[in-house]
PDB file of C-alpha atoms in Angstrom:
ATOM      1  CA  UNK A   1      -8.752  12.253   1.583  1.00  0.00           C
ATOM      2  CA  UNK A   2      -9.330  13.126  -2.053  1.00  0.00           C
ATOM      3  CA  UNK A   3      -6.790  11.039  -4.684  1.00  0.00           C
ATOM      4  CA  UNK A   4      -4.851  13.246  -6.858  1.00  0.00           C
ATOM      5  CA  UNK A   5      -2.528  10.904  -9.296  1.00  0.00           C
ATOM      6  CA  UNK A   6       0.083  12.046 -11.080  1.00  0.00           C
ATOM      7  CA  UNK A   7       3.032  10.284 -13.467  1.00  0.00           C
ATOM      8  CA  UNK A   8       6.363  10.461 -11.267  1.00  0.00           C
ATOM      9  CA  UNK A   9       8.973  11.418 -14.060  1.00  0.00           C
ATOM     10  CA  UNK A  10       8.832  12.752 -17.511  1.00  0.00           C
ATOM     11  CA  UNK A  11      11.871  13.372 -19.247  1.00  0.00           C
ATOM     12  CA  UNK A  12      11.946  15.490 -22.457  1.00  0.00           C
ATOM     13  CA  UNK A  13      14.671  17.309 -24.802  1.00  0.00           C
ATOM     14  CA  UNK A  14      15.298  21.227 -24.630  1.00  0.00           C
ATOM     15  CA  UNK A  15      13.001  22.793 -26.926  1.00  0.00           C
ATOM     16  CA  UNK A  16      10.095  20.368 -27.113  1.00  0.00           C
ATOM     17  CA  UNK A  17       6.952  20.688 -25.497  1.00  0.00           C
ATOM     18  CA  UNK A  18       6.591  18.646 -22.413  1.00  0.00           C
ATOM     19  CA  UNK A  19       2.950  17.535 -20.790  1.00  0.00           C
ATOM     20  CA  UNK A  20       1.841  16.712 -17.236  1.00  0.00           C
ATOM     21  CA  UNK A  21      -1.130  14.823 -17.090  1.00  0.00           C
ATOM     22  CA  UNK A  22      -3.076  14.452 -13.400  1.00  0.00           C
ATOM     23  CA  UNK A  23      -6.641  12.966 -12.434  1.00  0.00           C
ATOM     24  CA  UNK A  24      -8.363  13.773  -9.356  1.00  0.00           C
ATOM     25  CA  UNK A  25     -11.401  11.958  -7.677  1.00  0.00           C
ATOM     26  CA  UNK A  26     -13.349  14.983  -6.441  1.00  0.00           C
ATOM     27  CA  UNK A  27     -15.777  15.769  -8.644  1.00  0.00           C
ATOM     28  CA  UNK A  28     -16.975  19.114  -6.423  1.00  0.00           C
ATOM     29  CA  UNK A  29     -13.349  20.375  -6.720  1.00  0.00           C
ATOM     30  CA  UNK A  30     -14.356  24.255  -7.541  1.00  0.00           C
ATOM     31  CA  UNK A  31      -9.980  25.000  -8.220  1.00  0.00           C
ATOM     32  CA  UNK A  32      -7.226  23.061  -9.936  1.00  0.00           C
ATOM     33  CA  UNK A  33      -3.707  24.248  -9.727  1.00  0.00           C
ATOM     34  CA  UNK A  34      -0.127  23.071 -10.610  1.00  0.00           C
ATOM     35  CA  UNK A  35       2.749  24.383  -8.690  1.00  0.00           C
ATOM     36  CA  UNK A  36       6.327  24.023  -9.421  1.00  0.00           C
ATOM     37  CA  UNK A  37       8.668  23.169  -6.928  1.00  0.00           C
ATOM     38  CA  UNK A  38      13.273  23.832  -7.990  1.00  0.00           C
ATOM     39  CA  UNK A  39      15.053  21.688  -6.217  1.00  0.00           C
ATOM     40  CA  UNK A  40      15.695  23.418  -2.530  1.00  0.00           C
ATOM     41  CA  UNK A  41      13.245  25.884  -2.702  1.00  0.00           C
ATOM     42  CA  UNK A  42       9.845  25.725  -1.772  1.00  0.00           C
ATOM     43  CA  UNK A  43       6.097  25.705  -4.092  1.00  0.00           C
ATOM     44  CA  UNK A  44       5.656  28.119  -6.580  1.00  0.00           C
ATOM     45  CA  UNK A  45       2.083  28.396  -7.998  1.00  0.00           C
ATOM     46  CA  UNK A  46       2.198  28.249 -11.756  1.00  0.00           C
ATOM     47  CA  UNK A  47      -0.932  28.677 -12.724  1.00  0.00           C
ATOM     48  CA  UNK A  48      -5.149  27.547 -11.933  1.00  0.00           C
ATOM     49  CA  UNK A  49      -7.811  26.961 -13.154  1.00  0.00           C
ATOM     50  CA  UNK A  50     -11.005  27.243 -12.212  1.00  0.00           C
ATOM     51  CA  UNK A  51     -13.400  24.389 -12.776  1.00  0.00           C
ATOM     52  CA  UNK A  52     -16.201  25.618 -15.272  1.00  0.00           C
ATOM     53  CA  UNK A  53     -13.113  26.453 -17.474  1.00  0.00           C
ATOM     54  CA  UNK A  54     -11.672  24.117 -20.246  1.00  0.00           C
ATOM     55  CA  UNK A  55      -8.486  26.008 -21.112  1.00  0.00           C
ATOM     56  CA  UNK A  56      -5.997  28.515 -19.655  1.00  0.00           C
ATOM     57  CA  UNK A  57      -2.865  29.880 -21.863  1.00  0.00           C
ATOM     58  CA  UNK A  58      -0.477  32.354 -19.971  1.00  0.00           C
ATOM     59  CA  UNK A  59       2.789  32.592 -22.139  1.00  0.00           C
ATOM     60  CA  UNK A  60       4.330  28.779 -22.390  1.00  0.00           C
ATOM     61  CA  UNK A  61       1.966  27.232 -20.667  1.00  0.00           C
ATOM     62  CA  UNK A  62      -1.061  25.594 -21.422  1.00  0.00           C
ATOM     63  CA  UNK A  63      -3.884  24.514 -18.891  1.00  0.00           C
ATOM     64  CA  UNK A  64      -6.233  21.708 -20.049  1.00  0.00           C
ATOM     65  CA  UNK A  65      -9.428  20.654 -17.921  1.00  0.00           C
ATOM     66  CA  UNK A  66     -11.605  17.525 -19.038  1.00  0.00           C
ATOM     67  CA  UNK A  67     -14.266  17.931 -15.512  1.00  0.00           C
ATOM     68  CA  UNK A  68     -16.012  15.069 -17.216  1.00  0.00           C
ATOM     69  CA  UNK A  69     -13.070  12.589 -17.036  1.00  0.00           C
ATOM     70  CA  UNK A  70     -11.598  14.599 -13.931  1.00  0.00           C
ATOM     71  CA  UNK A  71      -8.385  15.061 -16.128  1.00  0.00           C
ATOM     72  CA  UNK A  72      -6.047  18.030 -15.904  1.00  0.00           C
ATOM     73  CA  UNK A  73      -2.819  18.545 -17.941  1.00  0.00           C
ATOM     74  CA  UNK A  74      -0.345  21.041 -18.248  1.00  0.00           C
ATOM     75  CA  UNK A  75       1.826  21.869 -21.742  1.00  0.00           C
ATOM     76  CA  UNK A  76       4.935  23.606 -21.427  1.00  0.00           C
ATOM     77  CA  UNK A  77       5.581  24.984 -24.717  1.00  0.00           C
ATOM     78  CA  UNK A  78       9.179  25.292 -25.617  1.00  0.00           C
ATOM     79  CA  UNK A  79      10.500  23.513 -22.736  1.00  0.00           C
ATOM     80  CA  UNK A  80      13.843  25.152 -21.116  1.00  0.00           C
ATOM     81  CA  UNK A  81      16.602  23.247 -18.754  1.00  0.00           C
ATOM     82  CA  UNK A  82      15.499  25.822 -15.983  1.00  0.00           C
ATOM     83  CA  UNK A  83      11.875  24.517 -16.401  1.00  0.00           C
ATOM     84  CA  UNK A  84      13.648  21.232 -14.787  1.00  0.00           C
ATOM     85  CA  UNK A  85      11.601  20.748 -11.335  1.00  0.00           C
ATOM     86  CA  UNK A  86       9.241  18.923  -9.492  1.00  0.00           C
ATOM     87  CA  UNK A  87       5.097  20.027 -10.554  1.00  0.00           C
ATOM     88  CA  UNK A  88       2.747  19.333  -8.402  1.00  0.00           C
ATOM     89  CA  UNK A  89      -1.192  19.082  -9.621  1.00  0.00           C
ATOM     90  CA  UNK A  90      -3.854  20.190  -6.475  1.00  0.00           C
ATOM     91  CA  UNK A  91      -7.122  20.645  -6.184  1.00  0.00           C
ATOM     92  CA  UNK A  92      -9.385  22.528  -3.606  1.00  0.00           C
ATOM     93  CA  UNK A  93     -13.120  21.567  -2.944  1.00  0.00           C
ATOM     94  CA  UNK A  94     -16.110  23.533  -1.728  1.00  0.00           C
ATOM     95  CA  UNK A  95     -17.593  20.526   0.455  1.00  0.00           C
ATOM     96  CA  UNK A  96     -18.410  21.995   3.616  1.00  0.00           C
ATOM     97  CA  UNK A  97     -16.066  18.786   5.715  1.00  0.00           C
ATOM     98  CA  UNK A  98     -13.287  19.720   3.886  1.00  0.00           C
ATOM     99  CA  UNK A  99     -14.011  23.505   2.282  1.00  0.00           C
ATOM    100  CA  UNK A 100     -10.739  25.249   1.686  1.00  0.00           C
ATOM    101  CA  UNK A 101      -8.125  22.527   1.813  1.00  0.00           C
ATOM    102  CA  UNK A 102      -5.777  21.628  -1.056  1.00  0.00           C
ATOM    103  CA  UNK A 103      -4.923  18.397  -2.062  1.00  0.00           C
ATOM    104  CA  UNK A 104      -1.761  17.676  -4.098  1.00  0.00           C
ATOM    105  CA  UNK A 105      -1.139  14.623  -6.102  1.00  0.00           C
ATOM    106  CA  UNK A 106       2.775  12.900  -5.793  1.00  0.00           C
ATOM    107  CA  UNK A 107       4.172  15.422  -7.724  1.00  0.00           C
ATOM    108  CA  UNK A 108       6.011  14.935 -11.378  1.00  0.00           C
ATOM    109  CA  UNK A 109       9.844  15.316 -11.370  1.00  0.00           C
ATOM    110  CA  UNK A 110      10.088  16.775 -14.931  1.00  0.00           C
ATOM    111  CA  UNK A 111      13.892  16.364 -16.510  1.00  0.00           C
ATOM    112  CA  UNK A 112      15.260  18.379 -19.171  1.00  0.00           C
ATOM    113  CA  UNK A 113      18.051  17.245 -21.569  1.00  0.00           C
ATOM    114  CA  UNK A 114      20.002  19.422 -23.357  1.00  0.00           C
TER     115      UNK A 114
ATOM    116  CA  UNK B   1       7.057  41.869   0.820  1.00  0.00           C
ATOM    117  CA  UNK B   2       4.117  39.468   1.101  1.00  0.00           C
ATOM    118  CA  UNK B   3       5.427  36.264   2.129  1.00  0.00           C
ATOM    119  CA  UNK B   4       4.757  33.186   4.501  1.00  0.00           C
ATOM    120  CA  UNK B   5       8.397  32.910   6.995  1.00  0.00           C
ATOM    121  CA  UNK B   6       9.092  29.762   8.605  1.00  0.00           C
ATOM    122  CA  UNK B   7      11.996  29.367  11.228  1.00  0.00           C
ATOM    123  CA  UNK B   8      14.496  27.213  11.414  1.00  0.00           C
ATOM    124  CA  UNK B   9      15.202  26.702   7.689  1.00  0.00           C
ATOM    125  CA  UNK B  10      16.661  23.003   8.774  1.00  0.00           C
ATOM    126  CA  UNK B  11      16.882  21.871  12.157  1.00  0.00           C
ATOM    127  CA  UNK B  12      18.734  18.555  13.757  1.00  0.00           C
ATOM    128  CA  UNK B  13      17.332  16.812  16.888  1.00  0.00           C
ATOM    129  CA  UNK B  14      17.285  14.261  18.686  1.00  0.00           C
ATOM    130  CA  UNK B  15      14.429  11.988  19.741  1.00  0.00           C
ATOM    131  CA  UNK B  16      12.053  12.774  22.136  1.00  0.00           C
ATOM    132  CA  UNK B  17      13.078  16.669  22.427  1.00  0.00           C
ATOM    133  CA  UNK B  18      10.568  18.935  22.119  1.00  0.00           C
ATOM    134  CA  UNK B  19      10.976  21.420  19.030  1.00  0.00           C
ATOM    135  CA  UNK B  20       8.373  23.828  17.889  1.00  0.00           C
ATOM    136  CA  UNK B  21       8.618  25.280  13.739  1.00  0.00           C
ATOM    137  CA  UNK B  22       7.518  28.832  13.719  1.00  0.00           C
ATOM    138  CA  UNK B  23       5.150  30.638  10.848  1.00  0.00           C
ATOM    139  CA  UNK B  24       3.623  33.725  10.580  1.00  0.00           C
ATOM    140  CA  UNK B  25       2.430  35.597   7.554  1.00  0.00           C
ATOM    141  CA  UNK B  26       2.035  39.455   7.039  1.00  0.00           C
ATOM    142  CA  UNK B  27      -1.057  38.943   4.590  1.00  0.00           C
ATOM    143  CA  UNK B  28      -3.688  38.652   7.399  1.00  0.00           C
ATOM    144  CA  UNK B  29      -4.424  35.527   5.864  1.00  0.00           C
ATOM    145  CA  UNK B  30      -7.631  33.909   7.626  1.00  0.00           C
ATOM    146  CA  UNK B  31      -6.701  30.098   6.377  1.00  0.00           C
ATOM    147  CA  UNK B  32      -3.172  28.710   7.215  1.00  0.00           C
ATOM    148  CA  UNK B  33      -1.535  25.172   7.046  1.00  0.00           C
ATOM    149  CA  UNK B  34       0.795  22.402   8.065  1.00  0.00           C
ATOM    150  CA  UNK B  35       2.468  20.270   5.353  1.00  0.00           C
ATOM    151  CA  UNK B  36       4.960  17.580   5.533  1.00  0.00           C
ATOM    152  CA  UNK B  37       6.558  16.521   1.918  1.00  0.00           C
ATOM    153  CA  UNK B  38       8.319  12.846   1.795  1.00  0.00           C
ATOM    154  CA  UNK B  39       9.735  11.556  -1.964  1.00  0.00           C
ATOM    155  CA  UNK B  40       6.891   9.505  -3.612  1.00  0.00           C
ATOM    156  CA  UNK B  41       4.430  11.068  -1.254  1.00  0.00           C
ATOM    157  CA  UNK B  42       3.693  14.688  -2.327  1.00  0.00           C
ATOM    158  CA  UNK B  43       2.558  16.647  -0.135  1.00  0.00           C
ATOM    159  CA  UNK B  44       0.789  15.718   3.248  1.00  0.00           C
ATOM    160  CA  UNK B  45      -1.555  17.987   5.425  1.00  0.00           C
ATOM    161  CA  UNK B  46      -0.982  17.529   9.112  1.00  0.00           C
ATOM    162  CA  UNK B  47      -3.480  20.694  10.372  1.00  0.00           C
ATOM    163  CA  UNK B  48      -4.597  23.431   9.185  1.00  0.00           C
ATOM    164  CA  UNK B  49      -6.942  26.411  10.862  1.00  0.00           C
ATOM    165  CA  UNK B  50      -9.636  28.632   9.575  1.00  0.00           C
ATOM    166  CA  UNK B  51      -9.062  31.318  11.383  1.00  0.00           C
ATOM    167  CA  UNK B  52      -7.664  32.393  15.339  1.00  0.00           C
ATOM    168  CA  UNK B  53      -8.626  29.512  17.640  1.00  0.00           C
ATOM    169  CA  UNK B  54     -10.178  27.455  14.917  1.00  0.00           C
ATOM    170  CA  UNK B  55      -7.919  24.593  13.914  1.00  0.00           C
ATOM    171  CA  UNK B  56      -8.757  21.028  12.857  1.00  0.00           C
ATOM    172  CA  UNK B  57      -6.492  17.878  11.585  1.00  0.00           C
ATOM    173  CA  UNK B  58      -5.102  17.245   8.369  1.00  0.00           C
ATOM    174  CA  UNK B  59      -4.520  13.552   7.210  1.00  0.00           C
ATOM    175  CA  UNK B  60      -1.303  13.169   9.142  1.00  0.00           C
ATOM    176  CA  UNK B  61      -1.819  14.628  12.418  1.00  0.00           C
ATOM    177  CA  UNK B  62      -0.050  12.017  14.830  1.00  0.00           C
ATOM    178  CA  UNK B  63       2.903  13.136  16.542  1.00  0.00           C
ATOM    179  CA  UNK B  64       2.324  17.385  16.192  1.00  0.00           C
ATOM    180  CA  UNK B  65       0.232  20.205  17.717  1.00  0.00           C
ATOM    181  CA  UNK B  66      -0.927  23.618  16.222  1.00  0.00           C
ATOM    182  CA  UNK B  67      -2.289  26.546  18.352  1.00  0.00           C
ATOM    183  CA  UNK B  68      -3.327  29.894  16.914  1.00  0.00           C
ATOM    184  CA  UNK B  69      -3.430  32.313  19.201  1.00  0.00           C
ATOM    185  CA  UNK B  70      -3.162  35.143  16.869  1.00  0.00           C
ATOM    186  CA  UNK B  71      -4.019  35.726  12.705  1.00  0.00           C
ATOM    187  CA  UNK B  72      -0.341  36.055  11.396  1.00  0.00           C
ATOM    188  CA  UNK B  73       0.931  32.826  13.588  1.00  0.00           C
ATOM    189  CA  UNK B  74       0.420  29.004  13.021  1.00  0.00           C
ATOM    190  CA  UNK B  75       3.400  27.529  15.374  1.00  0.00           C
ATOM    191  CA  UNK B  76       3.767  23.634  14.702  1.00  0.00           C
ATOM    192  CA  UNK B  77       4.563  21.915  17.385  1.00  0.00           C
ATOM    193  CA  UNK B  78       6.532  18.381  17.698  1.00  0.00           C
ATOM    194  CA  UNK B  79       6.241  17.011  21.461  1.00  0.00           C
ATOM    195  CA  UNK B  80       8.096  14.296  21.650  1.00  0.00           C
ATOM    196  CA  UNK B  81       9.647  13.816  17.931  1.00  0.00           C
ATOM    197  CA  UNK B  82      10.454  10.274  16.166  1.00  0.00           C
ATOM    198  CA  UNK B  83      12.915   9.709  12.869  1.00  0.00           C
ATOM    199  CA  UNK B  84       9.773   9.112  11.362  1.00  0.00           C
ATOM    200  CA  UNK B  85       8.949  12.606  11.926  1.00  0.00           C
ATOM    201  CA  UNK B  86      12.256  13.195   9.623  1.00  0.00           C
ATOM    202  CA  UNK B  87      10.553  15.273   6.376  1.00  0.00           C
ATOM    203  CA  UNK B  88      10.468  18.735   5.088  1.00  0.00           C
ATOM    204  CA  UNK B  89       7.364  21.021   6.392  1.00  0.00           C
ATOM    205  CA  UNK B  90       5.892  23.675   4.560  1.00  0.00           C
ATOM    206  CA  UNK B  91       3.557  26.056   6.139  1.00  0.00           C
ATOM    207  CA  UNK B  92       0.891  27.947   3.660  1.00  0.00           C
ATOM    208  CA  UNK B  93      -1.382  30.751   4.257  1.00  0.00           C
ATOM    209  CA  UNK B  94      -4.431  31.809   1.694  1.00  0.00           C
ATOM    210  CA  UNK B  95      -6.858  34.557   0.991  1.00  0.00           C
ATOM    211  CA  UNK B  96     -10.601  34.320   1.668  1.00  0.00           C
ATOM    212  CA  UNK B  97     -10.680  34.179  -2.530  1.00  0.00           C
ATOM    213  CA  UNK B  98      -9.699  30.542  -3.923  1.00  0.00           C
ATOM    214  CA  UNK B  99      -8.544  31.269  -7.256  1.00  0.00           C
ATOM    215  CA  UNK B 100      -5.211  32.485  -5.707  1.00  0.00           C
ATOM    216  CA  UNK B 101      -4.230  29.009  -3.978  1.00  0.00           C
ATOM    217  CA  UNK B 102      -1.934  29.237  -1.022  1.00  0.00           C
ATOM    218  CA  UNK B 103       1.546  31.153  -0.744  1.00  0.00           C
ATOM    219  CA  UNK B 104       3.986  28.721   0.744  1.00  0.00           C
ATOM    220  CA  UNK B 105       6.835  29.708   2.819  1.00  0.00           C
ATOM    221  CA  UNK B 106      10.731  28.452   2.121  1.00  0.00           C
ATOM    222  CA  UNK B 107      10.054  25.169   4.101  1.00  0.00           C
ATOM    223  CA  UNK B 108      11.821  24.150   7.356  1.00  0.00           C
ATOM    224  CA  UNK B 109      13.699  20.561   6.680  1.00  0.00           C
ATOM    225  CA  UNK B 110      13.773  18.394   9.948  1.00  0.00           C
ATOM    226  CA  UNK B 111      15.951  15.429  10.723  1.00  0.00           C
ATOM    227  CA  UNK B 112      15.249  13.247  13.871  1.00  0.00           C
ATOM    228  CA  UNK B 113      17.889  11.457  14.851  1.00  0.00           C
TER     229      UNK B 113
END
């Protein structure tokens, strides 16, 4: 399968900005997405990006897309306790073996301290 | 309400007893999908179909089943389950469209005893 790698933990203080870094492998990957998963529940979609982009900005949070390096991040401005969760980075490609599936890196459990 | 539902929310079993994990989506989604989620591993495809009698394997296929029979229903299906089958599943549907991802139902968590 495609390799999506992600940093397992980041811990920041309420009120800074935090930032999620992933690479992924697949350089045909046509969408990029982070999800965000509260602890019992199940995936949220945050936000995408599509891959001819460079930048997304919806309210706190900033999408960043290097396609040369195959580097995504995501900036949560103004990070909040209830922004505490798991994210998860994925990626769908266009190639015909494996058109429409997603791929999700390890996921980054994201602490917030008061 | 557009959503994905999955049935049971948790289930406990025993080895080797047959179980099946029900999904269906009201979004006549043509794409749905299998997912198992273990700490440290993300998220793991086990199957996923492209439309009603079109289904092919994820990366983790060993040990389940999938039929679908009909658009709005992606049953997975556990033969004979193993503890190592112990994870939580979500199922996903998605619109023809990619930008919009998948919607993911609640997830169904599954001990194997």
């Amino acid at each position: 399968g495609e390799d999506v790698e992600q940093s397992l933990f980041l811990s920041v203080r309420e009120g800074d900005s935090s930032v999620i870094n992933c690479t992924y492998t697949d350089s045909s990957s046509t969408y990029l997405y982070w999800y965000k998963q509260e602890p019992g529940a199940g995936l949220q979609l945050l936000t995408y990006i599509f891959s001819n982009m460079d930048m997304k900005q919806d309210q706190r949070l900033t999408v960043l897309l290097n396609k040369k390096d195959k580097h995504l991040s995501l900036r949560i401005a103004d990070t909040q306790t209830g922004d505490s969760a798991i994210y998860f980075c994925a990626e769908i490609t266009d190639r015909g073996s494996t058109l429409g599936r997603l791929y999700f890196g390890r996921g980054t459990q994201l602490t917030v301290w008061p | 309400e557009a959503q994905v539902t999955q049935n049971p929310r948790y289930l406990i079993t025993v080895t080797g007893k047959k179980l099946t994990v029900t999904c269906s989506q009201n979004m006549n989604h043509e794409y749905m999908s299998w997912y198992r989620q273990d700490p440290g591993l993300g998220l793991r495809q086990i199957y996923y179909s492209m439309n009603v009698e079109v289904t092919d394997k994820g990366d983790v296929p060993e040990g389940y089943k999938v039929s679908r029979k009909e658009k709005r229903n992606f049953p997975l299906i556990l033969e004979s389950p193993s503890p190592n089958q112990t994870s939580l599943y979500f199922c996903a549907s998605r619109e023809q469209g990619q930008a919009y991802g998948y919607t993911f139902g609640s997830g169904t968590r599954l001990t194997v005893v």
